[in-house]
Amino acid sequence: MTPYSSRYASQQEISKFKIPKEGAPADAVFQMLKDELDLDGRPNLNLASFVGTYMEREAEALMVENLSKNMSDADEYPAMMVSIISHLWGVQKGETAIGSATTGSSEAIHLGGLAMKRRWQEKRDAEGKDKTKPNIIMGSNAQVALEKFARYFEVEARILDVSEKSKYRLDPELVKKNIDENTIGVFVIMGSTYTGHYEPVEEISKILDEYEEKTGNDIPIHVDAASGGFIAPFTHAHAGGPKWNFALPRVKSINTSGHKFGLVYAGVGWIIWRDESYLPRHLIFELHYLGGTEESYTLNFSRPGAQIIAQYYNLIHLGFDGFRAIMENCLSNARLLSKSLEATGWYTCVSDIHRKNKDGFNEENETSADYIAGLPVVAFRLSDAFKKDYSHVKQESISTLLRVKQYIIPNYPLPPKEEKTEILRVVVRESMSLDLLDRLITDIIAVTEQLMNADPMDLSAFQPGATTIEKQHQSKGVDHVNKHKAHRPMSKGVHLSEMVE
């Protein structure tokens, strides 16, 4: 006779470690799970994630209606979208693109890597050469899925150091020094998860062209465009800019995540080969027990169909102009966040999308073409001046206090060799409106001021242990409990546009 109307409200606990002998009322289980899920972060404020958190009601309705649809059954949607995406990525005349729908970019990367390994093995067999020592090239900024491929499929991972000079991305000069006849391919990333930088696909392609001319070894490129695959084709930044897709003959396969900037809820990815000749035929299975003949090259069999339908909905509903407007908005908001953070003097951006690539343009009519190309990602750290003046403030505390306000903004070190630098990172997705962005900037300022004005002794309990940066300084004997300096707080009423100006 209570709103929860069940003994599970207070008198009895729902089993968590073993299946109970008797079931529990549906309303009680629903309410208990709902209460626990309320403790999760809000998806729209999870600014760490690249995965989309918003879809239109019509798309959601389509997904709900098709939740029971299993894509192991033959369906036209994947075939139609492989055609659409391959043309979006510049497939050349006379080539027959082939591809597969996946559960995400991780599966897609494994499929792309495996195809490269098998093609390399077949070539070595034909030449009567040893095939027991394959290796693959990637930067130390690579997402873990790329390393998983190497470990799971027994390929030596040659993980090359990144540096500030290489913009924390794969260094073409190191690629040149580490390729050999056993290199099955190079993973090049269109959008680093650390800083949002695009890796120089065209420059690396030229290096591999020169290597083939000297040695006869043909090394392919697989582009991991998990995030950038649905950004670069639409933004003005890549109109006539550096090539990255199938316009480069060296690029044999590309993957992307439909559930990132493809604007679909989690559960869909894509991999496409520029021509069917680059996907070894023996990797493809024919299935005859579903009422017809279906060809399959996946690591999964049963997989969700609703997300694939939602992807097709987005492509047809938004069209090219719709996607361009969304991606340009994301980049515009990311630039505004970057400029606002640096305007405080407290932060320095490691990402570069807010830095001009030319002078003399009208900022009222600016587009991404006027700035360095990259993902709408803002990677930032406390400025050197701030750390000198407020050495008692740890950067990880910014992340912790913002979590209190329900923002999820991670603080983590850059890849090995650069791990002395820690960064905070915000992914600006479609759902980051200008109003929410204004609130975010205001809250970052408020949290920073709160830490600046706090007593170092009070913070010592709140900030236990040393961060990576502090450990580096401590090893050099630097005192980290400097006298707290006076500070005149910034006006809480300041607007972000005034800050940038």
PDB file of N, CA and C in Angstrom, residues 53-100:
ATOM      1  N   THR A  53      24.595  10.824 -27.929  1.00  0.00           N
ATOM      2  CA  THR A  53      23.623  10.667 -26.841  1.00  0.00           C
ATOM      3  C   THR A  53      22.265  11.249 -27.204  1.00  0.00           C
ATOM      4  N   TYR A  54      22.094  11.658 -28.456  1.00  0.00           N
ATOM      5  CA  TYR A  54      20.818  12.262 -28.847  1.00  0.00           C
ATOM      6  C   TYR A  54      20.421  11.767 -30.232  1.00  0.00           C
ATOM      7  N   MET A  55      19.131  11.419 -30.386  1.00  0.00           N
ATOM      8  CA  MET A  55      18.552  11.154 -31.691  1.00  0.00           C
ATOM      9  C   MET A  55      17.142  11.732 -31.720  1.00  0.00           C
ATOM     10  N   GLU A  56      16.685  12.034 -32.899  1.00  0.00           N
ATOM     11  CA  GLU A  56      15.342  12.581 -33.042  1.00  0.00           C
ATOM     12  C   GLU A  56      14.291  11.540 -32.663  1.00  0.00           C
ATOM     13  N   ARG A  57      13.101  12.014 -32.308  1.00  0.00           N
ATOM     14  CA  ARG A  57      12.040  11.105 -31.875  1.00  0.00           C
ATOM     15  C   ARG A  57      11.657  10.111 -32.960  1.00  0.00           C
ATOM     16  N   GLU A  58      11.687  10.564 -34.223  1.00  0.00           N
ATOM     17  CA  GLU A  58      11.353   9.658 -35.315  1.00  0.00           C
ATOM     18  C   GLU A  58      12.364   8.518 -35.413  1.00  0.00           C
ATOM     19  N   ALA A  59      13.634   8.845 -35.214  1.00  0.00           N
ATOM     20  CA  ALA A  59      14.681   7.817 -35.258  1.00  0.00           C
ATOM     21  C   ALA A  59      14.533   6.862 -34.072  1.00  0.00           C
ATOM     22  N   GLU A  60      14.251   7.424 -32.902  1.00  0.00           N
ATOM     23  CA  GLU A  60      14.050   6.572 -31.727  1.00  0.00           C
ATOM     24  C   GLU A  60      12.852   5.638 -31.928  1.00  0.00           C
ATOM     25  N   ALA A  61      11.798   6.150 -32.533  1.00  0.00           N
ATOM     26  CA  ALA A  61      10.620   5.315 -32.785  1.00  0.00           C
ATOM     27  C   ALA A  61      10.971   4.159 -33.718  1.00  0.00           C
ATOM     28  N   LEU A  62      11.765   4.452 -34.754  1.00  0.00           N
ATOM     29  CA  LEU A  62      12.198   3.386 -35.671  1.00  0.00           C
ATOM     30  C   LEU A  62      13.023   2.338 -34.929  1.00  0.00           C
ATOM     31  N   MET A  63      13.891   2.792 -34.027  1.00  0.00           N
ATOM     32  CA  MET A  63      14.735   1.865 -33.292  1.00  0.00           C
ATOM     33  C   MET A  63      13.900   0.982 -32.374  1.00  0.00           C
ATOM     34  N   VAL A  64      12.950   1.580 -31.664  1.00  0.00           N
ATOM     35  CA  VAL A  64      12.093   0.804 -30.759  1.00  0.00           C
ATOM     36  C   VAL A  64      11.307  -0.239 -31.540  1.00  0.00           C
ATOM     37  N   GLU A  65      10.787   0.151 -32.689  1.00  0.00           N
ATOM     38  CA  GLU A  65      10.007  -0.780 -33.503  1.00  0.00           C
ATOM     39  C   GLU A  65      10.847  -1.934 -34.041  1.00  0.00           C
ATOM     40  N   ASN A  66      12.169  -1.718 -34.108  1.00  0.00           N
ATOM     41  CA  ASN A  66      13.045  -2.728 -34.709  1.00  0.00           C
ATOM     42  C   ASN A  66      14.062  -3.300 -33.728  1.00  0.00           C
ATOM     43  N   LEU A  67      13.791  -3.171 -32.429  1.00  0.00           N
ATOM     44  CA  LEU A  67      14.709  -3.717 -31.431  1.00  0.00           C
ATOM     45  C   LEU A  67      14.893  -5.222 -31.579  1.00  0.00           C
ATOM     46  N   SER A  68      13.880  -5.895 -32.047  1.00  0.00           N
ATOM     47  CA  SER A  68      13.957  -7.352 -32.158  1.00  0.00           C
ATOM     48  C   SER A  68      14.601  -7.807 -33.465  1.00  0.00           C
ATOM     49  N   LYS A  69      14.952  -6.864 -34.314  1.00  0.00           N
ATOM     50  CA  LYS A  69      15.505  -7.235 -35.621  1.00  0.00           C
ATOM     51  C   LYS A  69      16.972  -7.620 -35.494  1.00  0.00           C
ATOM     52  N   ASN A  70      17.297  -8.802 -36.006  1.00  0.00           N
ATOM     53  CA  ASN A  70      18.657  -9.341 -35.935  1.00  0.00           C
ATOM     54  C   ASN A  70      19.308  -9.185 -37.304  1.00  0.00           C
ATOM     55  N   MET A  71      20.447  -8.506 -37.363  1.00  0.00           N
ATOM     56  CA  MET A  71      21.068  -8.260 -38.653  1.00  0.00           C
ATOM     57  C   MET A  71      21.814  -9.470 -39.205  1.00  0.00           C
ATOM     58  N   SER A  72      21.771 -10.613 -38.520  1.00  0.00           N
ATOM     59  CA  SER A  72      22.327 -11.825 -39.112  1.00  0.00           C
ATOM     60  C   SER A  72      21.472 -12.272 -40.289  1.00  0.00           C
ATOM     61  N   ASP A  73      20.218 -11.802 -40.317  1.00  0.00           N
ATOM     62  CA  ASP A  73      19.370 -12.037 -41.484  1.00  0.00           C
ATOM     63  C   ASP A  73      19.758 -11.049 -42.589  1.00  0.00           C
ATOM     64  N   ALA A  74      19.694 -11.505 -43.818  1.00  0.00           N
ATOM     65  CA  ALA A  74      20.031 -10.627 -44.941  1.00  0.00           C
ATOM     66  C   ALA A  74      19.114  -9.416 -44.953  1.00  0.00           C
ATOM     67  N   ASP A  75      19.708  -8.260 -45.261  1.00  0.00           N
ATOM     68  CA  ASP A  75      18.928  -7.035 -45.286  1.00  0.00           C
ATOM     69  C   ASP A  75      19.590  -6.065 -46.242  1.00  0.00           C
ATOM     70  N   GLU A  76      18.808  -5.188 -46.843  1.00  0.00           N
ATOM     71  CA  GLU A  76      19.352  -4.270 -47.831  1.00  0.00           C
ATOM     72  C   GLU A  76      20.096  -3.083 -47.202  1.00  0.00           C
ATOM     73  N   TYR A  77      19.804  -2.769 -45.951  1.00  0.00           N
ATOM     74  CA  TYR A  77      20.381  -1.553 -45.383  1.00  0.00           C
ATOM     75  C   TYR A  77      21.911  -1.520 -45.408  1.00  0.00           C
ATOM     76  N   PRO A  78      22.614  -2.573 -44.946  1.00  0.00           N
ATOM     77  CA  PRO A  78      24.080  -2.500 -44.995  1.00  0.00           C
ATOM     78  C   PRO A  78      24.613  -2.301 -46.409  1.00  0.00           C
ATOM     79  N   ALA A  79      24.032  -3.005 -47.399  1.00  0.00           N
ATOM     80  CA  ALA A  79      24.503  -2.877 -48.779  1.00  0.00           C
ATOM     81  C   ALA A  79      24.313  -1.452 -49.294  1.00  0.00           C
ATOM     82  N   MET A  80      23.175  -0.854 -48.995  1.00  0.00           N
ATOM     83  CA  MET A  80      22.909   0.511 -49.451  1.00  0.00           C
ATOM     84  C   MET A  80      23.886   1.486 -48.820  1.00  0.00           C
ATOM     85  N   MET A  81      24.175   1.291 -47.521  1.00  0.00           N
ATOM     86  CA  MET A  81      25.015   2.262 -46.840  1.00  0.00           C
ATOM     87  C   MET A  81      26.481   2.084 -47.163  1.00  0.00           C
ATOM     88  N   VAL A  82      26.921   0.865 -47.463  1.00  0.00           N
ATOM     89  CA  VAL A  82      28.293   0.674 -47.935  1.00  0.00           C
ATOM     90  C   VAL A  82      28.489   1.472 -49.214  1.00  0.00           C
ATOM     91  N   SER A  83      27.488   1.448 -50.084  1.00  0.00           N
ATOM     92  CA  SER A  83      27.563   2.223 -51.328  1.00  0.00           C
ATOM     93  C   SER A  83      27.615   3.718 -51.036  1.00  0.00           C
ATOM     94  N   ILE A  84      26.737   4.195 -50.151  1.00  0.00           N
ATOM     95  CA  ILE A  84      26.688   5.621 -49.830  1.00  0.00           C
ATOM     96  C   ILE A  84      27.996   6.086 -49.203  1.00  0.00           C
ATOM     97  N   ILE A  85      28.481   5.332 -48.199  1.00  0.00           N
ATOM     98  CA  ILE A  85      29.683   5.755 -47.475  1.00  0.00           C
ATOM     99  C   ILE A  85      30.921   5.652 -48.358  1.00  0.00           C
ATOM    100  N   SER A  86      31.021   4.624 -49.187  1.00  0.00           N
ATOM    101  CA  SER A  86      32.196   4.479 -50.050  1.00  0.00           C
ATOM    102  C   SER A  86      32.302   5.656 -51.020  1.00  0.00           C
ATOM    103  N   HIS A  87      31.167   6.133 -51.540  1.00  0.00           N
ATOM    104  CA  HIS A  87      31.193   7.302 -52.409  1.00  0.00           C
ATOM    105  C   HIS A  87      31.527   8.561 -51.613  1.00  0.00           C
ATOM    106  N   LEU A  88      31.047   8.627 -50.372  1.00  0.00           N
ATOM    107  CA  LEU A  88      31.390   9.753 -49.500  1.00  0.00           C
ATOM    108  C   LEU A  88      32.890   9.813 -49.257  1.00  0.00           C
ATOM    109  N   TRP A  89      33.543   8.651 -49.234  1.00  0.00           N
ATOM    110  CA  TRP A  89      34.981   8.561 -48.968  1.00  0.00           C
ATOM    111  C   TRP A  89      35.833   8.497 -50.240  1.00  0.00           C
ATOM    112  N   GLY A  90      35.239   8.795 -51.369  1.00  0.00           N
ATOM    113  CA  GLY A  90      36.028   8.973 -52.585  1.00  0.00           C
ATOM    114  C   GLY A  90      36.423   7.706 -53.314  1.00  0.00           C
ATOM    115  N   VAL A  91      35.591   6.664 -53.282  1.00  0.00           N
ATOM    116  CA  VAL A  91      35.911   5.462 -54.047  1.00  0.00           C
ATOM    117  C   VAL A  91      36.056   5.843 -55.520  1.00  0.00           C
ATOM    118  N   GLN A  92      37.041   5.236 -56.193  1.00  0.00           N
ATOM    119  CA  GLN A  92      37.388   5.640 -57.547  1.00  0.00           C
ATOM    120  C   GLN A  92      36.581   4.886 -58.604  1.00  0.00           C
ATOM    121  N   LYS A  93      36.449   5.494 -59.750  1.00  0.00           N
ATOM    122  CA  LYS A  93      35.717   4.899 -60.862  1.00  0.00           C
ATOM    123  C   LYS A  93      36.381   3.584 -61.263  1.00  0.00           C
ATOM    124  N   GLY A  94      35.574   2.556 -61.469  1.00  0.00           N
ATOM    125  CA  GLY A  94      36.087   1.248 -61.853  1.00  0.00           C
ATOM    126  C   GLY A  94      36.344   0.325 -60.679  1.00  0.00           C
ATOM    127  N   GLU A  95      36.278   0.862 -59.447  1.00  0.00           N
ATOM    128  CA  GLU A  95      36.473   0.035 -58.255  1.00  0.00           C
ATOM    129  C   GLU A  95      35.115  -0.419 -57.721  1.00  0.00           C
ATOM    130  N   THR A  96      35.082  -1.627 -57.199  1.00  0.00           N
ATOM    131  CA  THR A  96      33.859  -2.166 -56.602  1.00  0.00           C
ATOM    132  C   THR A  96      34.055  -2.250 -55.095  1.00  0.00           C
ATOM    133  N   ALA A  97      33.584  -1.229 -54.402  1.00  0.00           N
ATOM    134  CA  ALA A  97      33.760  -1.192 -52.949  1.00  0.00           C
ATOM    135  C   ALA A  97      32.983  -2.318 -52.293  1.00  0.00           C
ATOM    136  N   ILE A  98      33.532  -2.815 -51.193  1.00  0.00           N
ATOM    137  CA  ILE A  98      32.879  -3.870 -50.416  1.00  0.00           C
ATOM    138  C   ILE A  98      33.067  -3.530 -48.952  1.00  0.00           C
ATOM    139  N   GLY A  99      32.094  -3.884 -48.127  1.00  0.00           N
ATOM    140  CA  GLY A  99      32.212  -3.520 -46.727  1.00  0.00           C
ATOM    141  C   GLY A  99      31.296  -4.316 -45.839  1.00  0.00           C
ATOM    142  N   SER A 100      31.353  -3.983 -44.559  1.00  0.00           N
ATOM    143  CA  SER A 100      30.569  -4.728 -43.576  1.00  0.00           C
ATOM    144  C   SER A 100      30.088  -3.793 -42.477  1.00  0.00           C
TER     145      SER A 100
END
